Structures are given as C-alpha cells and as structure tokens.
PDB file of C-alpha atoms in Angstrom:
ATOM      1  CA  MET P  17     104.012 -56.067  73.429  1.00 66.00           C
ATOM      2  CA  SER P  18     103.142 -55.171  69.841  1.00 89.00           C
ATOM      3  CA  ASP P  19     104.818 -52.836  67.394  1.00 96.00           C
ATOM      4  CA  LEU P  20     101.986 -50.361  67.960  1.00 96.00           C
ATOM      5  CA  ASP P  21     102.543 -50.463  71.710  1.00 96.00           C
ATOM      6  CA  ASP P  22     106.279 -49.960  71.142  1.00 97.00           C
ATOM      7  CA  MET P  23     105.623 -46.908  68.961  1.00 97.00           C
ATOM      8  CA  ILE P  24     103.224 -45.411  71.500  1.00 98.00           C
ATOM      9  CA  GLY P  25     105.827 -46.032  74.200  1.00 97.00           C
ATOM     10  CA  MET P  26     108.459 -44.146  72.197  1.00 98.00           C
ATOM     11  CA  VAL P  27     106.106 -41.193  71.771  1.00 98.00           C
ATOM     12  CA  VAL P  28     105.134 -41.184  75.462  1.00 98.00           C
ATOM     13  CA  SER P  29     108.774 -41.296  76.586  1.00 98.00           C
ATOM     14  CA  PHE P  30     109.761 -38.532  74.193  1.00 98.00           C
ATOM     15  CA  CYS P  31     106.933 -36.268  75.372  1.00 98.00           C
ATOM     16  CA  GLU P  32     107.267 -37.016  79.076  1.00 98.00           C
ATOM     17  CA  GLU P  33     111.000 -36.267  79.003  1.00 98.00           C
ATOM     18  CA  ARG P  34     110.083 -32.816  77.693  1.00 98.00           C
ATOM     19  CA  ASP P  35     107.072 -32.261  79.986  1.00 98.00           C
ATOM     20  CA  TRP P  36     104.757 -31.796  76.996  1.00 98.00           C
ATOM     21  CA  ASP P  37     101.595 -33.389  78.403  1.00 97.00           C
ATOM     22  CA  GLN P  38     100.413 -29.909  79.343  1.00 97.00           C
ATOM     23  CA  TYR P  39     100.346 -28.899  75.655  1.00 97.00           C
ATOM     24  CA  HIS P  40      98.758 -32.041  74.259  1.00 98.00           C
ATOM     25  CA  ASN P  41      95.040 -31.430  74.553  1.00 98.00           C
ATOM     26  CA  PRO P  42      92.687 -32.825  71.888  1.00 98.00           C
ATOM     27  CA  LYS P  43      92.464 -29.557  69.946  1.00 98.00           C
ATOM     28  CA  ASP P  44      96.194 -28.989  69.707  1.00 98.00           C
ATOM     29  CA  LEU P  45      96.924 -32.602  68.838  1.00 98.00           C
ATOM     30  CA  ALA P  46      94.266 -32.508  66.108  1.00 98.00           C
ATOM     31  CA  ILE P  47      95.886 -29.330  64.788  1.00 98.00           C
ATOM     32  CA  GLY P  48      99.231 -31.144  64.836  1.00 98.00           C
ATOM     33  CA  ILE P  49      97.806 -34.032  62.785  1.00 98.00           C
ATOM     34  CA  SER P  50      96.384 -31.611  60.243  1.00 98.00           C
ATOM     35  CA  THR P  51      99.505 -29.461  60.089  1.00 98.00           C
ATOM     36  CA  GLU P  52     101.823 -32.398  59.566  1.00 98.00           C
ATOM     37  CA  ALA P  53      99.476 -33.950  56.993  1.00 98.00           C
ATOM     38  CA  GLY P  54      99.558 -30.613  55.181  1.00 98.00           C
ATOM     39  CA  GLU P  55     103.350 -30.659  55.179  1.00 98.00           C
ATOM     40  CA  LEU P  56     103.263 -34.155  53.673  1.00 98.00           C
ATOM     41  CA  LEU P  57     100.764 -32.998  51.068  1.00 98.00           C
ATOM     42  CA  ASP P  58     102.886 -29.966  50.224  1.00 98.00           C
ATOM     43  CA  LEU P  59     105.696 -32.256  49.036  1.00 97.00           C
ATOM     44  CA  PHE P  60     103.375 -33.516  46.284  1.00 97.00           C
ATOM     45  CA  ARG P  61     101.897 -30.161  45.261  1.00 96.00           C
ATOM     46  CA  PHE P  62     101.816 -29.601  41.501  1.00 96.00           C
ATOM     47  CA  ARG P  63     103.281 -33.032  40.750  1.00 97.00           C
ATOM     48  CA  ASN P  64     101.556 -35.466  38.429  1.00 97.00           C
ATOM     49  CA  GLY P  65     101.202 -39.164  39.182  1.00 95.00           C
ATOM     50  CA  SER P  66     104.598 -40.230  37.865  1.00 96.00           C
ATOM     51  CA  GLU P  67     106.377 -37.299  39.512  1.00 96.00           C
ATOM     52  CA  SER P  68     104.688 -38.196  42.783  1.00 97.00           C
ATOM     53  CA  ARG P  69     105.848 -41.796  42.446  1.00 97.00           C
ATOM     54  CA  GLN P  70     109.414 -40.596  41.740  1.00 96.00           C
ATOM     55  CA  LEU P  71     109.305 -38.449  44.857  1.00 96.00           C
ATOM     56  CA  VAL P  72     108.583 -41.518  46.967  1.00 97.00           C
ATOM     57  CA  GLU P  73     111.052 -43.755  45.128  1.00 96.00           C
ATOM     58  CA  SER P  74     113.987 -41.326  44.950  1.00 95.00           C
ATOM     59  CA  GLU P  75     116.449 -41.858  47.785  1.00 90.00           C
ATOM     60  CA  GLY P  76     116.874 -38.150  48.529  1.00 88.00           C
ATOM     61  CA  SER P  77     113.233 -37.135  48.572  1.00 95.00           C
ATOM     62  CA  ARG P  78     112.000 -40.396  50.099  1.00 96.00           C
ATOM     63  CA  GLU P  79     113.530 -39.320  53.409  1.00 96.00           C
ATOM     64  CA  MET P  80     111.537 -36.068  53.343  1.00 97.00           C
ATOM     65  CA  VAL P  81     108.326 -38.007  52.664  1.00 97.00           C
ATOM     66  CA  SER P  82     109.190 -40.501  55.394  1.00 97.00           C
ATOM     67  CA  ASP P  83     109.892 -37.722  57.898  1.00 98.00           C
ATOM     68  CA  GLU P  84     106.565 -35.995  57.237  1.00 98.00           C
ATOM     69  CA  LEU P  85     104.682 -39.284  57.399  1.00 98.00           C
ATOM     70  CA  ALA P  86     106.390 -40.055  60.715  1.00 98.00           C
ATOM     71  CA  ASP P  87     105.316 -36.628  62.015  1.00 98.00           C
ATOM     72  CA  VAL P  88     101.691 -37.455  61.152  1.00 98.00           C
ATOM     73  CA  LEU P  89     102.013 -40.841  62.855  1.00 98.00           C
ATOM     74  CA  PHE P  90     103.555 -39.228  65.924  1.00 98.00           C
ATOM     75  CA  PHE P  91     100.552 -36.963  66.381  1.00 98.00           C
ATOM     76  CA  VAL P  92      98.049 -39.757  65.656  1.00 98.00           C
ATOM     77  CA  LEU P  93      99.701 -41.998  68.239  1.00 98.00           C
ATOM     78  CA  ARG P  94      99.895 -39.185  70.774  1.00 98.00           C
ATOM     79  CA  PHE P  95      96.262 -38.178  70.221  1.00 98.00           C
ATOM     80  CA  ALA P  96      95.113 -41.762  70.758  1.00 98.00           C
ATOM     81  CA  GLN P  97      97.314 -42.246  73.820  1.00 98.00           C
ATOM     82  CA  MET P  98      96.301 -38.992  75.504  1.00 98.00           C
ATOM     83  CA  ASN P  99      92.603 -39.604  74.855  1.00 98.00           C
ATOM     84  CA  GLY P 100      92.308 -43.317  75.577  1.00 98.00           C
ATOM     85  CA  ILE P 101      91.537 -44.376  72.021  1.00 98.00           C
ATOM     86  CA  ASP P 102      92.438 -47.962  71.132  1.00 97.00           C
ATOM     87  CA  LEU P 103      93.722 -47.565  67.585  1.00 97.00           C
ATOM     88  CA  ARG P 104      93.397 -51.273  66.827  1.00 97.00           C
ATOM     89  CA  GLU P 105      89.722 -51.257  67.785  1.00 97.00           C
ATOM     90  CA  ALA P 106      89.097 -47.910  66.067  1.00 98.00           C
ATOM     91  CA  LEU P 107      90.564 -49.283  62.827  1.00 98.00           C
ATOM     92  CA  ARG P 108      88.615 -52.548  63.064  1.00 98.00           C
ATOM     93  CA  SER P 109      85.402 -50.623  63.635  1.00 98.00           C
ATOM     94  CA  LYS P 110      86.020 -48.187  60.801  1.00 98.00           C
ATOM     95  CA  ILE P 111      86.915 -50.920  58.318  1.00 98.00           C
ATOM     96  CA  SER P 112      83.696 -52.719  59.266  1.00 98.00           C
ATOM     97  CA  LYS P 113      81.691 -49.533  58.644  1.00 97.00           C
ATOM     98  CA  ASN P 114      83.476 -48.955  55.345  1.00 97.00           C
ATOM     99  CA  ALA P 115      82.789 -52.545  54.264  1.00 96.00           C
ATOM    100  CA  GLU P 116      79.090 -51.771  54.575  1.00 96.00           C
ATOM    101  CA  LYS P 117      79.430 -48.518  52.638  1.00 96.00           C
ATOM    102  CA  TYR P 118      81.646 -50.074  49.977  1.00 96.00           C
ATOM    103  CA  PRO P 119      80.411 -53.610  49.266  1.00 95.00           C
ATOM    104  CA  VAL P 120      82.858 -55.533  47.100  1.00 96.00           C
ATOM    105  CA  ASP P 121      80.317 -56.252  44.375  1.00 95.00           C
ATOM    106  CA  ARG P 122      79.725 -52.522  43.809  1.00 93.00           C
ATOM    107  CA  ALA P 123      82.986 -50.886  44.885  1.00 95.00           C
ATOM    108  CA  ARG P 124      85.618 -53.191  43.381  1.00 95.00           C
ATOM    109  CA  GLY P 125      87.709 -51.208  40.897  1.00 95.00           C
ATOM    110  CA  SER P 126      85.709 -48.025  41.464  1.00 94.00           C
ATOM    111  CA  ASN P 127      86.884 -44.756  42.957  1.00 94.00           C
ATOM    112  CA  LYS P 128      83.342 -43.463  43.486  1.00 92.00           C
ATOM    113  CA  LYS P 129      82.154 -42.342  46.890  1.00 91.00           C
ATOM    114  CA  TYR P 130      79.760 -44.744  48.600  1.00 91.00           C
ATOM    115  CA  SER P 131      76.828 -42.402  47.917  1.00 91.00           C
ATOM    116  CA  GLU P 132      77.526 -42.685  44.170  1.00 91.00           C
ATOM    117  CA  LEU P 133      77.784 -46.478  43.949  1.00 92.00           C
TER     118      LEU P 133
END
C-alpha cells in the first residue's frame, strides 16, 4: 500500500465514522476544495515575496499554513475517492499534457502561459 492509499484510507475512515458520505457529492466537495484553498490563500494576502516565505518558514505560522494545506488535500483526496478518480493516473496524464503545452526549449525559465510562448 502506498502513502497515497494510506492518506485516502485515513480520509475514508474519518468520514465513514461520522456518516458523511451523504454530504460528499461532487459539487460540495469541489466547493470544499475551493473554500479551503481560499483559506490558504488568505494567509498570504497582502504579503510580498519575502513576507510570504517568512510565513512558511516561521514555526508559529507554518502550522497554520500546514493546516490549511492539509484541509485542501483532505478535500482533494475525498473528491477523488468518492468519484473513482485515480489521482496517480490523473497527475501522469496532466503532466503529459502540460509537457506538450510547455516544451522545455521554450518554457524553461519562463513564467509565460503556453499560449504566449
């Protein structure tokens, strides 16, 4: 069993113990991903690059960042599990698509969108 499978198992156990399957439809799980990502983003609001780095590196605030990131991961794992999405395969496929959009010879060192390369 992989680390990913272990994480999904933790999420499934947590939710089943609370009888939450009934609330975890695609729409509500997608809302959960977005909401938690927004809470992560809010920690960085109005901070410049170095302040953002300090937020992640500071022991006190690092826990807040870690908690919000874990909330996002929770909802991503739950969405995939409830909807039969193989995250390993989804990531492999998406990286392959992105490799076509962002060929190394044109994208290396650039932050431009693929349509601007």
